[in-house]
Coordinates of C-alpha atoms and ligand atoms in Angstrom, one line a residue:
M1 CA 0.0 0.0 0.0
T2 CA 1.2 3.4 -0.9
T3 CA -1.5 5.3 0.9
S4 CA -0.1 6.8 4.1
F5 CA -3.4 6.8 6.0
V6 CA -6.2 4.3 5.8
D7 CA -9.3 4.9 7.9
V8 CA -9.7 1.6 9.6
S9 CA -12.7 2.7 11.8
E10 CA -16.0 0.8 11.8
A11 CA -17.7 4.2 11.2
R12 CA -15.9 4.5 7.9
A13 CA -17.2 1.1 6.8
L14 CA -20.7 2.0 7.7
A15 CA -20.4 5.3 5.9
M16 CA -19.2 3.5 2.8
D17 CA -22.2 1.2 3.0
A18 CA -24.5 4.2 3.3
A19 CA -23.0 5.6 0.1
D20 CA -23.0 2.3 -1.8
P21 CA -25.4 2.5 -4.8
L22 CA -25.9 -1.3 -4.7
R23 CA -26.6 -1.5 -0.9
L24 CA -30.2 -2.5 -1.4
I25 CA -29.4 -5.4 -3.7
R26 CA -28.2 -7.3 -0.6
D27 CA -31.8 -7.5 0.6
E28 CA -32.6 -9.6 -2.4
F29 CA -30.5 -12.5 -1.0
Y30 CA -30.6 -14.7 2.0
I31 CA -27.4 -14.3 4.0
P32 CA -26.8 -17.5 6.1
K33 CA -26.9 -16.9 9.9
H34 CA -24.8 -18.0 12.8
H35 CA -26.4 -17.7 16.3
G36 CA -29.1 -15.6 14.8
R37 CA -26.8 -13.0 13.2
E38 CA -26.0 -12.8 9.5
V39 CA -22.6 -14.2 8.8
V40 CA -19.8 -12.4 6.9
Y41 CA -20.3 -14.4 3.8
L42 CA -17.0 -14.5 1.8
A43 CA -17.5 -17.9 0.2
G44 CA -19.4 -16.7 -2.9
N45 CA -16.5 -18.0 -5.0
S46 CA -17.5 -21.4 -3.8
L47 CA -21.3 -21.2 -3.5
G48 CA -23.1 -17.9 -3.9
C49 CA -26.1 -17.0 -1.7
Q50 CA -29.6 -17.8 -2.5
P51 CA -31.7 -15.0 -4.2
R52 CA -34.9 -14.6 -2.3
G53 CA -37.0 -14.8 -5.4
V54 CA -36.0 -18.4 -6.2
K55 CA -38.6 -20.1 -4.1
Q56 CA -41.6 -18.5 -5.7
L57 CA -40.2 -19.1 -9.2
L58 CA -39.7 -22.8 -8.3
E59 CA -43.2 -23.0 -6.9
H60 CA -44.5 -21.7 -10.3
E61 CA -42.8 -24.5 -12.1
L62 CA -44.1 -27.1 -9.6
E63 CA -47.6 -25.7 -9.9
D64 CA -47.4 -25.7 -13.7
W65 CA -46.2 -29.3 -13.7
A66 CA -49.0 -30.3 -11.3
R67 CA -51.6 -28.4 -13.2
L68 CA -50.6 -29.1 -16.8
G69 CA -48.5 -32.2 -16.9
V70 CA -47.0 -32.7 -20.3
L71 CA -48.9 -29.7 -21.7
G72 CA -46.5 -27.5 -19.6
H73 CA -43.9 -27.9 -22.4
E74 CA -46.0 -25.4 -24.3
E75 CA -48.4 -23.9 -21.9
A76 CA -46.4 -23.3 -18.7
R77 CA -46.0 -19.7 -17.8
D78 CA -42.4 -20.1 -19.1
P79 CA -42.9 -22.9 -21.6
W80 CA -40.4 -25.7 -20.9
L81 CA -39.6 -26.4 -24.5
A82 CA -38.0 -23.1 -25.0
Y83 CA -37.0 -22.6 -21.4
H84 CA -33.3 -22.2 -22.2
E85 CA -34.0 -19.4 -24.7
Q86 CA -34.6 -16.8 -22.0
F87 CA -31.0 -17.3 -20.7
R88 CA -29.4 -16.2 -23.9
E89 CA -29.7 -12.5 -23.4
P90 CA -28.4 -12.2 -19.8
L91 CA -25.7 -14.8 -20.5
A92 CA -24.5 -12.9 -23.6
A93 CA -24.4 -9.7 -21.7
L94 CA -22.4 -11.3 -18.9
V95 CA -19.6 -12.8 -21.0
G96 CA -19.6 -10.4 -23.9
A97 CA -21.1 -12.7 -26.5
K98 CA -23.7 -12.7 -29.2
H99 CA -27.0 -14.3 -28.3
H100 CA -26.4 -17.4 -30.5
E101 CA -22.9 -17.9 -29.1
V102 CA -24.2 -18.8 -25.6
V103 CA -26.4 -21.5 -24.1
A104 CA -27.3 -22.7 -20.6
M105 CA -26.8 -26.5 -20.5
N106 CA -25.3 -29.3 -18.4
T107 CA -22.7 -28.7 -15.8
L108 CA -19.2 -27.3 -16.2
T109 CA -17.0 -30.4 -16.5
V110 CA -19.5 -32.1 -18.8
N111 CA -19.4 -29.0 -21.1
L112 CA -15.6 -28.9 -21.1
H113 CA -15.6 -32.5 -22.3
L114 CA -18.3 -32.0 -24.9
L115 CA -16.5 -29.0 -26.2
M116 CA -13.1 -30.7 -26.2
V117 CA -14.5 -33.6 -28.2
S118 CA -15.0 -31.0 -30.9
F119 CA -12.1 -28.6 -30.3
Y120 CA -9.3 -30.8 -29.2
R121 CA -8.2 -32.5 -32.4
P122 CA -4.7 -33.7 -31.9
T123 CA -2.5 -34.6 -34.8
S124 CA 0.9 -36.5 -34.7
T125 CA 2.8 -33.2 -34.4
R126 CA 0.3 -30.9 -32.8
Y127 CA -1.3 -32.6 -29.8
K128 CA -0.4 -30.8 -26.6
I129 CA -2.9 -29.2 -24.2
V130 CA -1.7 -26.3 -22.0
I131 CA -3.2 -25.7 -18.6
E132 CA -2.1 -23.9 -15.5
D133 CA -0.1 -25.9 -13.1
S134 CA -2.6 -24.7 -10.4
A135 CA -5.7 -25.6 -12.6
F136 CA -8.8 -26.8 -10.7
P137 CA -8.5 -30.6 -10.2
S138 CA -11.6 -31.3 -12.4
D139 CA -10.0 -29.5 -15.3
S140 CA -6.8 -31.4 -14.9
Y141 CA -8.7 -34.7 -14.9
A142 CA -10.7 -33.6 -17.9
V143 CA -7.7 -32.8 -20.1
Q144 CA -5.8 -35.8 -19.0
S145 CA -8.7 -38.1 -19.8
Q146 CA -9.1 -36.3 -23.2
A147 CA -5.5 -37.0 -24.0
R148 CA -6.0 -40.7 -23.0
F149 CA -9.2 -40.9 -25.1
H150 CA -7.0 -40.1 -28.1
G151 CA -4.5 -42.7 -27.2
L152 CA -1.9 -40.2 -25.9
D153 CA 0.1 -40.2 -22.7
P154 CA -1.1 -37.3 -20.5
A155 CA 2.4 -37.0 -19.0
D156 CA 3.6 -36.0 -22.5
A157 CA 0.5 -34.4 -23.9
V158 CA -0.5 -32.1 -21.0
V159 CA 1.8 -29.1 -20.4
R160 CA 1.3 -27.4 -17.1
I161 CA 2.5 -23.7 -16.9
K162 CA 4.1 -22.8 -13.6
P163 CA 5.0 -19.4 -12.1
R164 CA 8.7 -18.6 -11.9
E165 CA 10.6 -20.0 -9.0
G166 CA 9.7 -18.1 -5.9
E167 CA 6.6 -16.5 -7.4
D168 CA 2.9 -17.2 -6.9
L169 CA 1.5 -15.8 -10.1
L170 CA 1.9 -16.4 -13.9
R171 CA 3.3 -13.7 -16.0
T172 CA 1.6 -13.0 -19.3
E173 CA 5.0 -12.7 -21.0
D174 CA 6.0 -16.1 -19.9
I175 CA 2.8 -17.6 -21.3
E176 CA 3.4 -15.8 -24.5
A177 CA 7.0 -17.0 -24.6
L178 CA 5.8 -20.6 -24.1
L179 CA 3.4 -20.2 -27.0
E180 CA 6.1 -18.7 -29.1
R181 CA 8.5 -21.5 -28.3
E182 CA 6.1 -24.5 -28.4
G183 CA 3.0 -23.1 -30.2
D184 CA 3.4 -25.4 -33.2
R185 CA 3.0 -28.4 -31.0
I186 CA 0.1 -27.1 -28.9
A187 CA -3.4 -28.2 -30.1
L188 CA -5.4 -26.6 -27.2
M189 CA -4.8 -23.9 -24.6
M190 CA -7.3 -24.2 -21.8
M191 CA -6.9 -22.0 -18.8
G192 CA -9.2 -20.7 -16.0
G193 CA -10.0 -17.0 -16.8
V194 CA -9.6 -16.3 -13.1
N195 CA -7.5 -18.8 -11.2
Y196 CA -9.5 -20.5 -8.4
L197 CA -6.5 -20.6 -6.1
T198 CA -4.7 -17.3 -6.5
G199 CA -7.6 -15.1 -7.8
Q200 CA -5.3 -14.0 -10.7
F201 CA -7.4 -12.7 -13.6
Y202 CA -5.4 -13.5 -16.7
D203 CA -5.1 -11.3 -19.7
V204 CA -7.6 -13.4 -21.7
E205 CA -7.4 -11.1 -24.7
R206 CA -3.6 -11.2 -25.1
I207 CA -3.2 -14.9 -24.3
T208 CA -6.0 -15.7 -26.8
A209 CA -4.5 -13.6 -29.5
K210 CA -1.1 -15.1 -29.1
A211 CA -2.3 -18.6 -29.0
R212 CA -4.5 -18.1 -32.1
E213 CA -1.5 -16.5 -33.9
K214 CA 0.3 -19.8 -33.3
G215 CA -2.6 -21.8 -34.6
C216 CA -3.8 -23.2 -31.3
V217 CA -7.4 -23.5 -30.3
V218 CA -8.2 -21.5 -27.1
G219 CA -10.8 -22.5 -24.5
W220 CA -11.4 -20.7 -21.2
D221 CA -12.9 -22.1 -18.0
L222 CA -14.7 -19.2 -16.5
A223 CA -16.0 -20.8 -13.3
H224 CA -14.4 -17.9 -11.3
G225 CA -14.8 -15.3 -14.1
A226 CA -18.5 -15.3 -15.0
G227 CA -20.4 -12.7 -13.0
N228 CA -17.1 -11.6 -11.4
V229 CA -15.0 -9.8 -14.0
P230 CA -15.7 -8.1 -17.3
L231 CA -15.5 -10.4 -20.3
R232 CA -15.7 -9.9 -24.0
L233 CA -15.4 -13.4 -25.4
H234 CA -16.7 -12.5 -28.8
D235 CA -14.3 -9.6 -29.4
W236 CA -11.4 -11.4 -27.9
G237 CA -11.9 -14.2 -30.4
V238 CA -12.1 -17.0 -27.8
D239 CA -12.9 -20.3 -29.5
F240 CA -15.0 -21.8 -26.7
A241 CA -15.7 -21.3 -23.0
S242 CA -17.7 -22.7 -20.2
W243 CA -18.5 -21.7 -16.6
C244 CA -20.5 -23.0 -13.7
S245 CA -23.3 -20.9 -12.3
Y246 CA -23.2 -21.6 -8.6
K247 CA -20.2 -19.4 -7.6
Y248 CA -20.5 -15.7 -8.4
L249 CA -23.7 -16.3 -10.4
N250 CA -25.7 -17.6 -7.3
G251 CA -27.5 -20.2 -9.3
G252 CA -27.6 -22.8 -6.5
P253 CA -25.6 -26.0 -5.8
G254 CA -24.8 -27.8 -9.0
A255 CA -26.7 -25.2 -11.0
I256 CA -26.8 -25.5 -14.8
S257 CA -23.7 -24.3 -16.5
G258 CA -23.1 -21.9 -19.4
A259 CA -21.2 -22.5 -22.6
F260 CA -19.9 -20.2 -25.4
V261 CA -18.8 -21.1 -28.9
H262 CA -17.6 -18.3 -31.2
E263 CA -19.8 -17.7 -34.2
R264 CA -16.9 -18.3 -36.6
H265 CA -17.4 -22.0 -35.9
A266 CA -21.1 -21.7 -36.8
G267 CA -22.1 -24.5 -39.0
A268 CA -18.5 -25.9 -39.2
E269 CA -18.3 -29.7 -39.7
M270 CA -16.9 -31.0 -36.4
P271 CA -16.8 -34.3 -34.5
R272 CA -19.4 -34.0 -31.8
F273 CA -21.4 -36.0 -29.3
A274 CA -24.9 -35.4 -30.3
G275 CA -28.4 -35.4 -28.7
W276 CA -31.8 -34.3 -29.8
W277 CA -31.6 -30.9 -28.3
G278 CA -28.7 -30.1 -30.6
N279 CA -30.8 -30.9 -33.5
D280 CA -32.6 -28.4 -35.7
P281 CA -35.7 -27.6 -33.6
S282 CA -38.0 -27.8 -36.7
D283 CA -37.0 -31.5 -37.1
R284 CA -36.8 -32.3 -33.4
F285 CA -40.2 -34.0 -33.0
K286 CA -40.2 -35.6 -36.5
M287 CA -38.2 -38.4 -34.9
I288 CA -35.9 -38.6 -37.9
R289 CA -32.8 -40.8 -37.6
E290 CA -30.3 -38.3 -39.0
F291 CA -28.9 -35.6 -36.8
V292 CA -29.1 -32.2 -38.4
P293 CA -27.0 -30.0 -36.0
R294 CA -28.0 -26.5 -35.2
T295 CA -25.5 -24.1 -36.7
D296 CA -24.6 -22.4 -33.4
V297 CA -23.6 -23.3 -29.8
D298 CA -26.9 -25.1 -29.5
A299 CA -25.5 -27.9 -31.6
W300 CA -23.7 -29.0 -28.4
Q301 CA -26.9 -29.3 -26.4
L302 CA -27.9 -32.9 -25.6
S303 CA -31.0 -33.0 -23.6
N304 CA -34.1 -31.0 -22.9
P305 CA -33.6 -28.4 -20.3
P306 CA -33.7 -29.4 -16.6
I307 CA -36.3 -26.9 -15.4
F308 CA -35.7 -27.2 -11.7
S309 CA -32.0 -26.7 -12.0
M310 CA -32.5 -23.7 -14.3
T311 CA -35.1 -21.8 -12.4
P312 CA -32.8 -20.5 -9.6
L313 CA -30.3 -19.3 -12.2
K314 CA -33.0 -17.5 -14.1
C315 CA -33.8 -15.7 -10.9
S316 CA -30.2 -14.8 -10.3
L317 CA -29.4 -13.8 -13.8
E318 CA -32.3 -11.4 -13.7
I319 CA -30.5 -9.6 -10.9
F320 CA -27.3 -9.4 -12.8
H321 CA -29.1 -8.2 -15.9
R322 CA -31.0 -5.5 -14.0
V323 CA -28.0 -4.2 -12.1
G324 CA -25.5 -4.6 -15.0
M325 CA -21.9 -5.8 -14.9
D326 CA -20.4 -2.3 -14.9
P327 CA -21.8 -1.1 -11.5
I328 CA -21.1 -4.6 -10.1
R329 CA -17.5 -4.4 -11.2
E330 CA -17.2 -0.9 -9.9
K331 CA -18.2 -1.9 -6.5
S332 CA -16.2 -5.1 -6.7
I333 CA -13.0 -3.1 -7.3
E334 CA -13.7 -0.8 -4.5
L335 CA -14.7 -3.4 -2.0
T336 CA -11.8 -5.7 -2.8
G337 CA -9.4 -2.8 -2.6
Y338 CA -10.9 -1.8 0.8
M339 CA -10.4 -5.3 2.1
E340 CA -6.8 -5.3 0.9
S341 CA -6.0 -1.9 2.5
L342 CA -7.5 -3.0 5.8
L343 CA -5.4 -6.1 5.8
H344 CA -2.3 -4.2 5.0
E345 CA -3.0 -1.7 7.7
R346 CA -4.1 -4.1 10.5
C347 CA -2.5 -7.4 9.7
A348 CA 0.9 -6.3 8.3
G349 CA 3.6 -8.9 8.6
R350 CA 1.1 -11.7 9.5
V351 CA -1.0 -11.9 6.3
R352 CA 0.4 -11.9 2.8
V353 CA -1.9 -11.2 -0.1
V354 CA -1.1 -13.6 -3.0
T355 CA -3.7 -12.2 -5.4
P356 CA -2.4 -9.5 -7.8
A357 CA -2.5 -6.0 -6.4
D358 CA -3.6 -4.5 -9.8
P359 CA -7.5 -4.5 -9.9
E360 CA -7.3 -5.2 -13.7
H361 CA -5.8 -8.6 -12.8
R362 CA -8.2 -9.7 -10.1
G363 CA -11.9 -9.9 -9.3
A364 CA -13.8 -10.1 -6.0
H365 CA -11.3 -12.5 -4.4
L366 CA -8.2 -12.3 -2.3
S367 CA -6.1 -15.3 -1.4
L368 CA -4.3 -14.7 1.8
V369 CA -1.4 -16.6 3.4
V370 CA -1.4 -16.4 7.2
E371 CA 2.2 -16.4 8.3
G372 CA 3.3 -17.9 11.7
P373 CA 1.2 -19.8 14.2
R374 CA -2.5 -20.2 13.3
E375 CA -3.8 -23.1 15.3
G376 CA -7.6 -23.4 15.3
M377 CA -7.9 -20.6 12.8
K378 CA -10.6 -22.2 10.7
D379 CA -12.8 -23.1 13.7
A380 CA -12.3 -19.7 15.2
L381 CA -13.3 -17.9 12.0
I382 CA -16.5 -20.0 11.8
A383 CA -17.2 -19.4 15.5
A384 CA -16.9 -15.7 14.9
G385 CA -19.5 -15.8 12.1
V386 CA -17.1 -15.5 9.2
T387 CA -17.6 -17.9 6.3
V388 CA -14.4 -18.2 4.2
D389 CA -12.6 -21.0 2.5
Y390 CA -9.7 -22.0 4.7
R391 CA -7.1 -24.6 3.7
E392 CA -4.0 -25.8 5.4
P393 CA -1.4 -24.5 5.5
G394 CA -2.9 -21.2 6.4
I395 CA -4.5 -20.2 3.1
I396 CA -7.7 -18.2 3.2
R397 CA -9.7 -17.4 0.1
A398 CA -12.0 -14.5 0.8
A399 CA -14.5 -13.4 -1.9
P400 CA -16.2 -10.1 -1.2
A401 CA -19.0 -10.7 -3.8
P402 CA -20.3 -7.2 -4.5
L403 CA -24.0 -8.1 -4.8
Y404 CA -24.5 -9.0 -1.2
V405 CA -21.2 -8.3 0.7
S406 CA -21.1 -5.0 2.5
Y407 CA -18.2 -2.8 3.5
H408 CA -19.1 -3.5 7.1
D409 CA -18.8 -7.3 6.4
V410 CA -15.3 -6.7 5.1
W411 CA -14.5 -4.6 8.1
R412 CA -15.9 -7.4 10.4
F413 CA -13.8 -10.0 8.7
V414 CA -10.5 -8.1 9.0
D415 CA -11.4 -7.2 12.6
V416 CA -12.0 -10.9 13.5
L417 CA -8.9 -11.9 11.7
T418 CA -6.8 -9.3 13.5
G419 CA -8.2 -10.5 16.8
L420 CA -7.3 -14.1 16.1
L421 CA -3.8 -13.2 15.0
E422 CA -3.2 -11.3 18.2
R423 CA -4.4 -14.3 20.2
V424 CA -2.2 -17.0 18.6
Ligands
PLP1 C1 -15.8 -24.9 -9.5 C2 -14.9 -25.3 -10.6 C3 -15.2 -26.5 -11.3 C4 -16.3 -27.4 -10.9 O1 -16.8 -28.2 -11.9 P1 -18.3 -28.8 -11.9 O2 -18.3 -29.6 -13.1 O3 -19.3 -27.7 -11.9 O4 -18.4 -29.6 -10.6 C5 -14.4 -26.8 -12.4 N1 -13.4 -26.0 -12.8 C6 -13.1 -24.9 -12.1 C7 -12.0 -24.0 -12.6 C8 -13.9 -24.5 -11.0 O5 -13.6 -23.4 -10.4

């Protein structure tokens, strides 16, 4: 921190809340409670809070099912046949895509596989897949199994990019240098837009451009990016992407995922695992034998939409669409910066922030390393009403999700942490 004076008072936090244009949005969510008091919920990068409107929307669907049975496909208040269509506009706005480039379907790892079936086409010379060394385990398993599926040895086919010795974060120039050096052998580059462990928001645009220049296909896992950071997948020329909807998007445990395929692949002949929902809808109920794929991302859909898993997301996306990503991002930058400055001021020497200091390279997430003794830290945080992700050895991932986390929450978290550090 370069600022010489940070007002660490509780009064300052309350004043920031009073001036926050998004302060009322918090009331649209249930914040979990601990001993009757709302917790400081900083786990929205793991599972977002429930929008209060979900229950009523779900009840509508249950009622329509009871009332209409099969006729609900066409006569429900939101007809089930086309249920996924209403997700296109909010999803497109969220990730910077055209409407026909996005679809809500399946779950994240399933989508990564379905998309890799089409987009990972190894040849004898170009067969490598690049991922981050600290990729989420499911992504590691997915690419390793894709390599095996093509008869390749994952130890040879999967390249894991690591930070430099003694560093926590990846440098864009190192990724570019790898692409320059080995690009001709790389079939697929598949990274997390925001790293789940460090909170680093990669330069998606630059990395995508470099990889494509070298003839690689580029896919992004946006599990920690969607609803968190500004994305322009279409303009950045990303080939494909997918994200889950239960983290920053508050779509509920195991919520339906989102997928993006750039329109330049529209109608391209590709190997694909097909199902009837990827078929041209005008032929869908003719029960013909031959698969006639849609010409857009919908070609990757397999099944008819799972209404009860989509309804909570519909509710949540309505909030995102109404509020807009720009104000959300604005608060996110300020709130995360506030958390960082309080930590610097009050926990100096005991807590190290791993996440990049530059707001352009992070979202609503700080990864903290607690130095020195920290016995009982996790239980003590929970007992003090703070929900964060804590992993040995002393790593805290704190996500001040701007839709429902207040400045006072952030103040409480740092206050609790400071108290614990003084005790141990
Ligand atoms: C959360 C997360 C997942 C989880 O995948 P599911 O298929 O939804 O269980 C996968 N990859 C990344 C990067 C994640 O952050």
